[in-house]
Coordinates of C-alpha atoms and ligand atoms in Angstrom, one line a residue:
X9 CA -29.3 0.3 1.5
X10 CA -29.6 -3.6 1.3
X11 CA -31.6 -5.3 3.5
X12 CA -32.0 -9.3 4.4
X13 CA -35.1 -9.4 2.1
X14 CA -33.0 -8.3 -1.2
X15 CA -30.4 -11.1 -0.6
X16 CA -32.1 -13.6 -3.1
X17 CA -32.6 -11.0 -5.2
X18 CA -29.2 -10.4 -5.7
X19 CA -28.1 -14.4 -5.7
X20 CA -26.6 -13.9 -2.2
X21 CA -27.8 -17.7 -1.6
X22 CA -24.9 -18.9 0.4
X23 CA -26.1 -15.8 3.2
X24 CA -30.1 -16.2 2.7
X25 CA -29.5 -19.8 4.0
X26 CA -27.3 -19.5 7.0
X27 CA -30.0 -16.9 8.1
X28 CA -32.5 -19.6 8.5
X29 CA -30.2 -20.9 11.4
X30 CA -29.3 -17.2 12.9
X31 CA -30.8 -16.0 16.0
X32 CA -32.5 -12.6 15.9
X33 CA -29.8 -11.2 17.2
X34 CA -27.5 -11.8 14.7
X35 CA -29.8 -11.4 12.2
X36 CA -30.0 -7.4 13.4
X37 CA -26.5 -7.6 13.3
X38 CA -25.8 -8.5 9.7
X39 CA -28.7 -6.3 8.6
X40 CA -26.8 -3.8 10.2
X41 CA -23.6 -4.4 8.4
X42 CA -25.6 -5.1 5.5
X43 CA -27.0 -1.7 5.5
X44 CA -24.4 0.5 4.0
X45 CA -23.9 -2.4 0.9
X46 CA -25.1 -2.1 -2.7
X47 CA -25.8 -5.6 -3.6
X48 CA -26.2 -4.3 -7.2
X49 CA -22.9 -3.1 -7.3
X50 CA -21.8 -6.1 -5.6
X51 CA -22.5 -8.1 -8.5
X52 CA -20.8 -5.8 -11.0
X53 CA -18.1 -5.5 -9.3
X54 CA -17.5 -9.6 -9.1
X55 CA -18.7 -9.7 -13.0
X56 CA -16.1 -7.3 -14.0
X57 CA -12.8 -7.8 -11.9
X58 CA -13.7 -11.4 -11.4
X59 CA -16.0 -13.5 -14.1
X60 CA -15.0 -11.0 -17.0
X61 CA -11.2 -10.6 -16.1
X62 CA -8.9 -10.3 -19.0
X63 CA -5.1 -9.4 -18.9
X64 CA -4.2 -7.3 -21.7
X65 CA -1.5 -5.4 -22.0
X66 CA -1.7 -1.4 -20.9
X67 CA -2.9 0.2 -24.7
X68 CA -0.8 2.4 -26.0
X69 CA 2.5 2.4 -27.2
X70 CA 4.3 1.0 -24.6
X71 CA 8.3 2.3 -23.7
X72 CA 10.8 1.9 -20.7
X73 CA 10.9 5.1 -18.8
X74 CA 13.7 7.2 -18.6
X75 CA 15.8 7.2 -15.9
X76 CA 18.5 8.2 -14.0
X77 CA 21.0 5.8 -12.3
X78 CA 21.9 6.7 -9.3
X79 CA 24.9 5.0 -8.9
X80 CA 26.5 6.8 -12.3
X81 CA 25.6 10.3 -10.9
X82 CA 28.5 12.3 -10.5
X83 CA 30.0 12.9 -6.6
X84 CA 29.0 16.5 -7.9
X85 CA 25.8 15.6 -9.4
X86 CA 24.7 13.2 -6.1
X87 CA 26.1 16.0 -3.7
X88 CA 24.0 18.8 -4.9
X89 CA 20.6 16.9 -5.2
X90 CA 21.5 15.9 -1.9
X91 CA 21.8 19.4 -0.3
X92 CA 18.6 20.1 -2.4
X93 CA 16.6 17.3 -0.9
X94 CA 18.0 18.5 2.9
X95 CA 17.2 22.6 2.5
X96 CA 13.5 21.0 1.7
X97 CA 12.8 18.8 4.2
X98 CA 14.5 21.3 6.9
X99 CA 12.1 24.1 5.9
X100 CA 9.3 21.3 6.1
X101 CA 8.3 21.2 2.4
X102 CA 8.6 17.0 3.0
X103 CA 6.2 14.4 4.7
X104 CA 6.7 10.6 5.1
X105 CA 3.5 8.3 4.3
X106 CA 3.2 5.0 5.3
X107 CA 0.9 2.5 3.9
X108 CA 0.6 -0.2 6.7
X109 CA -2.7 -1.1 6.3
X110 CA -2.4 -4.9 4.6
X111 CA -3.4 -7.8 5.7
X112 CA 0.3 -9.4 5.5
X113 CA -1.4 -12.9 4.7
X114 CA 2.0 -14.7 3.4
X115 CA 3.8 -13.8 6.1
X116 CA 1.0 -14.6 8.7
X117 CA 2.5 -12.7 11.3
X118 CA -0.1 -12.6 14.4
X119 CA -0.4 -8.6 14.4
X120 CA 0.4 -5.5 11.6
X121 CA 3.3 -6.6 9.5
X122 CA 5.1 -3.6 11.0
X123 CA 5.2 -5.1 14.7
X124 CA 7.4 -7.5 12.7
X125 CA 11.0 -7.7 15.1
X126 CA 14.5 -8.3 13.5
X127 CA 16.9 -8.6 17.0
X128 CA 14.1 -6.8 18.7
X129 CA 13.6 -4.1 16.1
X130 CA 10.4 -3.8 14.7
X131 CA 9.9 -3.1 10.9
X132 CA 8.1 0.6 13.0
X133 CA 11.4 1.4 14.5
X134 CA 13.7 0.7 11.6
X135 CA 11.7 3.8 9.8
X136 CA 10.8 5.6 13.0
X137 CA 14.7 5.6 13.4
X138 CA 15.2 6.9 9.9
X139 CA 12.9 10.0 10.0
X140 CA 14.9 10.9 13.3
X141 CA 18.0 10.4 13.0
X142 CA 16.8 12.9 9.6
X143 CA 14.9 15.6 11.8
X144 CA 18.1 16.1 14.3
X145 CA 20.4 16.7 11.2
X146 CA 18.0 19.0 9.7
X147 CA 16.9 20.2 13.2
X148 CA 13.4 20.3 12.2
X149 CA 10.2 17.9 12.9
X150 CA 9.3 16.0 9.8
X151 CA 5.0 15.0 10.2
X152 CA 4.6 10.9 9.7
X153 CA 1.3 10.2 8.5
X154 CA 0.7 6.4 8.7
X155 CA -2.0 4.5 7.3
X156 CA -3.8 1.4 8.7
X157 CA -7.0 -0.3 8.2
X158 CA -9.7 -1.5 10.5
X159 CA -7.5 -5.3 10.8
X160 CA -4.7 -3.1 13.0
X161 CA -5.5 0.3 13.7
X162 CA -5.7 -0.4 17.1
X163 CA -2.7 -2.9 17.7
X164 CA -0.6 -0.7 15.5
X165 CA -1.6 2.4 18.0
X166 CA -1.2 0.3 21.0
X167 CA 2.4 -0.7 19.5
X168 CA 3.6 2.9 19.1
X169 CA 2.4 3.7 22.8
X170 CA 4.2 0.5 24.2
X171 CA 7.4 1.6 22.8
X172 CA 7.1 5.8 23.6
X173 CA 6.6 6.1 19.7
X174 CA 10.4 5.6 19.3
X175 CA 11.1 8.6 20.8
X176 CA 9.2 11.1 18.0
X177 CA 6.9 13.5 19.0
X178 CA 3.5 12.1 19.1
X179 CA 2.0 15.3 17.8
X180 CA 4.1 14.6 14.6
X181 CA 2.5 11.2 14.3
X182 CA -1.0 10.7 12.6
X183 CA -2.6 7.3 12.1
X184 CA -5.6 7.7 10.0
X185 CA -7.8 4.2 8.6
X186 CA -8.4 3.6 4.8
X187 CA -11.7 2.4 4.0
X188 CA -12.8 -1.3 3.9
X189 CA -14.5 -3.6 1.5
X190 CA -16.8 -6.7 1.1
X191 CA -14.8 -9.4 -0.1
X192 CA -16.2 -12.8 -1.8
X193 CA -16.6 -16.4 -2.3
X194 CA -14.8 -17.5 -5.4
X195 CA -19.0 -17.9 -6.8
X196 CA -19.6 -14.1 -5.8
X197 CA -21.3 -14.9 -2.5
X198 CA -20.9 -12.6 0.4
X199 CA -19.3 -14.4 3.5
X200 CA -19.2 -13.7 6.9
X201 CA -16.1 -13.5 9.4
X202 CA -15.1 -15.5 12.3
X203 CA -17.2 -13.2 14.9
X204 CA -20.4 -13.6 12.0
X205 CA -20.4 -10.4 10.9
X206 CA -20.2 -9.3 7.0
X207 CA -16.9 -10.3 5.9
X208 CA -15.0 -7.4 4.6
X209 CA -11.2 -6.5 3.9
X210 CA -9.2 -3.4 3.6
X211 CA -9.8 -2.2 0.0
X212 CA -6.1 -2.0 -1.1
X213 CA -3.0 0.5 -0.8
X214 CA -4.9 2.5 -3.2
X215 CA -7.5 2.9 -0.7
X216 CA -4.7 5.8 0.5
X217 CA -5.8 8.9 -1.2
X218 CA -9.7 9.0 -0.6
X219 CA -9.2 8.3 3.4
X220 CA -6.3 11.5 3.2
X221 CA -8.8 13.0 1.7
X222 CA -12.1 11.9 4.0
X223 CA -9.5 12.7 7.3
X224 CA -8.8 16.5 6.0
X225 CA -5.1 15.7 6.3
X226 CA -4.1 17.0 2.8
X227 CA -5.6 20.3 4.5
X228 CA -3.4 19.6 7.9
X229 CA -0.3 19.1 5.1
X230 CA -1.2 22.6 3.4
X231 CA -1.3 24.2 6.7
X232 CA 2.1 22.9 7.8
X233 CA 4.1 23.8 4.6
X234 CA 4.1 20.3 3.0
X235 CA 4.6 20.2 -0.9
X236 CA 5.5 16.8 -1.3
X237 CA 4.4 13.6 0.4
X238 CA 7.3 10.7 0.4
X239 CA 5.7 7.1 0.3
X240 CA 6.6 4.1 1.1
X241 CA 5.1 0.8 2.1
X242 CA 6.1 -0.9 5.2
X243 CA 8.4 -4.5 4.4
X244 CA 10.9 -2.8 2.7
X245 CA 13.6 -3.5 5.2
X246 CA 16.6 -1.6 3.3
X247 CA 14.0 1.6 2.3
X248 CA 15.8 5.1 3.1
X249 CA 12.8 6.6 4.2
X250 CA 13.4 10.5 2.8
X251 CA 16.7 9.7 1.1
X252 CA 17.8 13.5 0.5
X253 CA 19.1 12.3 -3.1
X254 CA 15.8 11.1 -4.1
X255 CA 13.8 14.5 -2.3
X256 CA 16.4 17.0 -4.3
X257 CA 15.3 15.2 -7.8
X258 CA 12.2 15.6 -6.7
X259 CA 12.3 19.3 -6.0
X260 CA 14.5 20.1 -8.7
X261 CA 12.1 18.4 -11.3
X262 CA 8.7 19.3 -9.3
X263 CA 7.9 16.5 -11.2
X264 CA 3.5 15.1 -10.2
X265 CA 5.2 11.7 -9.5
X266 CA 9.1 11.0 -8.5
X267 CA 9.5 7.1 -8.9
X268 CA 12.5 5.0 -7.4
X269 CA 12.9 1.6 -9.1
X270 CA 15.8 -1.2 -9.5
X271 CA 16.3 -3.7 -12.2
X272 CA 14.1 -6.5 -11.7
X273 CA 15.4 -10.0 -12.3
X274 CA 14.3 -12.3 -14.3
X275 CA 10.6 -12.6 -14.0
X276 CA 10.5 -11.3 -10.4
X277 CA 7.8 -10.4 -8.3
X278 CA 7.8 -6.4 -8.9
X279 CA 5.5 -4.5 -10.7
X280 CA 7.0 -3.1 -14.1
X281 CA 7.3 0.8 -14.2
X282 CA 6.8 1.8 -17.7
X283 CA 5.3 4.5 -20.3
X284 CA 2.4 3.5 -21.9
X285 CA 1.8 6.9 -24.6
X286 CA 3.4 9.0 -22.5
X287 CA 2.1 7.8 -19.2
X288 CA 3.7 6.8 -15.9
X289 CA 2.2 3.4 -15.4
X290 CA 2.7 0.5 -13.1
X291 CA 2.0 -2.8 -14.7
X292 CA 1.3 -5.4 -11.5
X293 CA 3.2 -8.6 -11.4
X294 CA -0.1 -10.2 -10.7
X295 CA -1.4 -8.7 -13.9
X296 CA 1.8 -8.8 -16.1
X297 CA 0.3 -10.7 -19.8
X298 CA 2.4 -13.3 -21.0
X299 CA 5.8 -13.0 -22.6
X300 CA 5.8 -9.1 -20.7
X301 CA 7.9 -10.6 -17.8
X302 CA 11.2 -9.5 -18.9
X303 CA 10.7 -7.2 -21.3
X304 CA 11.3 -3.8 -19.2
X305 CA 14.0 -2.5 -17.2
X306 CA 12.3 -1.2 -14.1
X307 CA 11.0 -2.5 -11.2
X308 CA 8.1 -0.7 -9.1
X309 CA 9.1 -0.7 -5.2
X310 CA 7.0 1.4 -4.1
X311 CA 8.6 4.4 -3.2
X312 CA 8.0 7.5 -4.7
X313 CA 7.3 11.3 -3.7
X314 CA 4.3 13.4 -5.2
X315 CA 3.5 17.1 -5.3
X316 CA 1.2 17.3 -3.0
X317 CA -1.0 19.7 -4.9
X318 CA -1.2 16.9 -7.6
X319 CA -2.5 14.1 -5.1
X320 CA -5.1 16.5 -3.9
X321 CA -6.3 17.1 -6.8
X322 CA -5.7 13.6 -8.5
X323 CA -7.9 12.4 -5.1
X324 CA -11.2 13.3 -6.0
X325 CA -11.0 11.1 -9.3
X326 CA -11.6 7.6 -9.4
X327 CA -9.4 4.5 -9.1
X328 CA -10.3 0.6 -10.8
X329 CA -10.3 -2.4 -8.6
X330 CA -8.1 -5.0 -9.4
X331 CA -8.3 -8.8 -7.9
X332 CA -6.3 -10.0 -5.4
X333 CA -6.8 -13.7 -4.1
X334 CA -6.4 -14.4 -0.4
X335 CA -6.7 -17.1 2.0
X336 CA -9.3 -15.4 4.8
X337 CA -10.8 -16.6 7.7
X338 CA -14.6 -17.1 7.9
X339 CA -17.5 -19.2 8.3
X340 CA -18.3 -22.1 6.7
X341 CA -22.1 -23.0 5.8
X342 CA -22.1 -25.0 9.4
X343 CA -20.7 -22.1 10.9
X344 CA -17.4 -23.2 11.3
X345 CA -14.3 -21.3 11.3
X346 CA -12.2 -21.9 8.3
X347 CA -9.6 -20.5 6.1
X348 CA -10.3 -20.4 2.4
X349 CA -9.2 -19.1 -1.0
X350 CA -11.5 -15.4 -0.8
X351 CA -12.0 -12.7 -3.7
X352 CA -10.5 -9.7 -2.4
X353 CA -10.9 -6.1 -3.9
X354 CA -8.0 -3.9 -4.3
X355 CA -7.2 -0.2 -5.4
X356 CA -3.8 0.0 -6.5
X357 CA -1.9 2.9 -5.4
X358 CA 0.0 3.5 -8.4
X359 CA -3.2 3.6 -10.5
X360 CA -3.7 7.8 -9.2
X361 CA -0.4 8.2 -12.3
X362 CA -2.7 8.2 -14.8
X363 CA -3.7 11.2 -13.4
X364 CA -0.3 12.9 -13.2
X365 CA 1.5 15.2 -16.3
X366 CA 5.2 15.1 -15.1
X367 CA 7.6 12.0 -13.9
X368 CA 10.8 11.8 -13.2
X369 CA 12.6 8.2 -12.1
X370 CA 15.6 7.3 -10.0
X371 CA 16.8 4.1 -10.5
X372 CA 19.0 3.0 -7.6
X373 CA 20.5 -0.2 -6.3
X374 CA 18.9 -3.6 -5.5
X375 CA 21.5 -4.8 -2.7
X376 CA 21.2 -1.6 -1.0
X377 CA 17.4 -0.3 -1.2
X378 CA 15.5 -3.4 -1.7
X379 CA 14.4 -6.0 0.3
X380 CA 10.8 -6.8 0.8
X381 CA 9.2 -9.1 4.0
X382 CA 6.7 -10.7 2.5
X383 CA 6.7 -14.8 3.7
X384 CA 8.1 -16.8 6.2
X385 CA 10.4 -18.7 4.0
X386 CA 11.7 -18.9 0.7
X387 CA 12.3 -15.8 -1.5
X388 CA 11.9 -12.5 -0.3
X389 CA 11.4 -14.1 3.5
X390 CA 12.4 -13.5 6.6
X391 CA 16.0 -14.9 6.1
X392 CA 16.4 -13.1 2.9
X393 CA 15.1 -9.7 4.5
X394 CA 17.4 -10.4 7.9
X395 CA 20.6 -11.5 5.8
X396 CA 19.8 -7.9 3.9
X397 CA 19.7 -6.1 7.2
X398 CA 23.3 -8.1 8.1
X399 CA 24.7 -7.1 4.8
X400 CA 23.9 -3.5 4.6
X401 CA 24.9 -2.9 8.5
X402 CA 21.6 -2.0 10.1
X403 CA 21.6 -5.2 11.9
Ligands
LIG24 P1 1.1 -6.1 -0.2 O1 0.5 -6.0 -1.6 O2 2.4 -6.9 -0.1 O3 0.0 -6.8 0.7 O4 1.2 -4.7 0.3 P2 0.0 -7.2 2.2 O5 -1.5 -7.1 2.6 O6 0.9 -6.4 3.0 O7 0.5 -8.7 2.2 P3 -0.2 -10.0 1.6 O8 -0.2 -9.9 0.1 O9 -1.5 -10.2 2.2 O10 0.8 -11.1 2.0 C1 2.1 -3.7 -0.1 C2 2.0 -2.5 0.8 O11 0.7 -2.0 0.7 C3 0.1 -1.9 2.0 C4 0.8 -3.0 2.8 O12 0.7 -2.7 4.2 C5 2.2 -2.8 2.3 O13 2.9 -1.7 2.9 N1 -1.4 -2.2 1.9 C6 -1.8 -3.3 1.2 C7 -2.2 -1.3 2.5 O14 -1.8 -0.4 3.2 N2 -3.6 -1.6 2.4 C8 -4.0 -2.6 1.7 O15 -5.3 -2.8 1.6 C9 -3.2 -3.5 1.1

């Protein structure tokens, strides 16, 4: 596609001149990378989620969703969506999907987020555990499809071989990447990474559905029995990964898109679950408009189970991208390493709802189900993750 020529053209500046100091090595090396870009949609893509940004409210007529609590279930109520959820995943209608693909810039952990160790337990092994500790009650195999992105497919394969996979069946395991994208200079200009070549990042969780769908694995799911496909993201150190209660409401509602949420505080960093006419929708906090901070009851933690028929479908159909702002390593104009605020491109997972006819929502605990890693310090840290881990007994 674009070639070194058509950078001008396209007001790539900042890259036209740092390729009057390349050698012609490196100059075949960013054609190459520049080679599968369209410049054209380059610049559209930074006029529209950048220059032209606007936050408006979802249109529509906007509602809480309905819900059910799980802590005012019935014992009978809990018990039999519980049974429900276990007769599934031991006949293998269930798989677990991981997104672990991010770049886990606030924490700044050197390697994937989920090589993060609590007492020598990774963030891996705390779900690796989970699924089973599930399979041996249910005496079945339960597949774990885990996502990554070019940043740490390799580390986070190399992880999983160091430690045996945590004792599951590495046939049950599939790591599959999601696909990148160019990210930008804060004036639209394409940069280049520490090593010089095109800088590009992973294009966001909802990046998910077109690699399942570029890897054949909704195929491999089909073949195996799989109905729905349990998600989850990976710094969520209290997430039951496969909660039975959750799977049975699932099943019993074969609802397109099962949603777990809790009651976000005030103004909190969660994404608000609402209806917008009739629609499941995720409202990012990033993207919440003014005054919309505390006016809904549910907070998006990103857990949720989907008919896997529906996602299949739903994959094939496209997603916006929404902009993210991240301090990323590259080069500066004298070609010198350095960490700067960077445009980033992002799918949103949640954004595939729009697509879906039937929800149904669990809304469970905070002090038990929710506790995200994502910086070093402050809220929703380290210490507040480990303290959660103390509290609730894993640790
Ligand atoms: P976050 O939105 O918290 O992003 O991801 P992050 O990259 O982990 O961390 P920061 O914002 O840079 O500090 C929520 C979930 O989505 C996954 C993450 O791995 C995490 O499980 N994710 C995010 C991906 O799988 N791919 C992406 O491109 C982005």
């Amino acid at each position: 596609m674009a070639n070194l020529q058509d950078l001008t053209q396209h007001n790539q500046f900042a890259l036209a001149d740092m390729l009057t100091m390349m050698s012609e090595d490196e100059k075949n090396q960013l054609a190459l990378d520049l080679d599968g870009i369209n410049l054209e949609e380059v610049e559209t893509l930074y006029n529209d989620v950048y220059v032209n940004r606007q936050v408006e409210a979802p249109a529509g007529h906007l509602a809480d969703v309905d819900v059910e609590v799980k802590s005012d279930m019935t014992e009978e109520r809990r018990s039999s969506l519980e049974q429900l959820g276990l007769e599934a995943i031991k006949v293998g209608r269930f798989a677990a999907l991981l997104m672990a693909g991010g770049q886990g810039t606030r924490l700044a952990h050197p390697g994937p987020k989920g090589t993060f160790s609590f007492n020598d337990i990774s963030l891996f092994e705390l779900q690796a555990k989970q699924l089973l500790k599930l399979s041996a009650e249910c005496n079945t195999t339960i597949p774990w499809f885990i996502m990554t992105s070019d940043i740490n497919h390799d580390e986070t394969i190399e992880f999983f071989k160091t430690y045996q996979y945590f004792n599951y069946d590495e046939k049950d395991i599939t790591f599959f990447k999601q696909p990148n994208i160019v990210a930008l200079s804060p004036e639209g200009q394409l940069l280049l990474n520490a090593q010089g070549r095109l800088l590009t990042a992973p294009n966001g969780n909802g990046g998910i559905y077109e690699a399942l769908a570029a890897t054949g694995l909704y195929q491999t799911m089909k073949k195996r029995g799989v109905d729905f496909i349990y998600l989850n993201n990976i710094d969520n150190v209290l997430v039951k990964v496969l909660d039975p209660v959750f799977c049975g409401l699932a099943v019993e509602s074969e609802a397109d898109v099962t949603t777990k949420t809790i009651k976000p505080l005030n103004g909190e960093s969660v994404g608000r679950v609402i209806m917008a006419d009739n629609k499941k929708q995720v409202m990012e906090y990033t993207e919440l408009p003014e005054g919309m901070e505390n006016q809904f009851d549910n907070g998006n933690i990103g857990i949720h189970i989907f008919r896997r028929d529906f996602l299949e479908e739903a994959s094939a159909k496209a997603l916006p991208y929404h902009l993210a702002i991240k301090n990323l390593e590259q080069l500066d104009e004298d070609f010198a390493i350095q960490k700067k605020e960077t445009l980033k491109f992002e799918k949103f997972y949640f954004d595939i709802f729009r697509y879906a006819d039937s929800f149904k929502t669990l809304q469970v605990d905070r002090t038990s189900e929710f506790s995200p890693l994502k910086n070093k310090e402050g809220k929703d840290s380290i210490e507040t993750a480990h303290q959660a881990l103390v509290d609730n007994h894993i640790l």
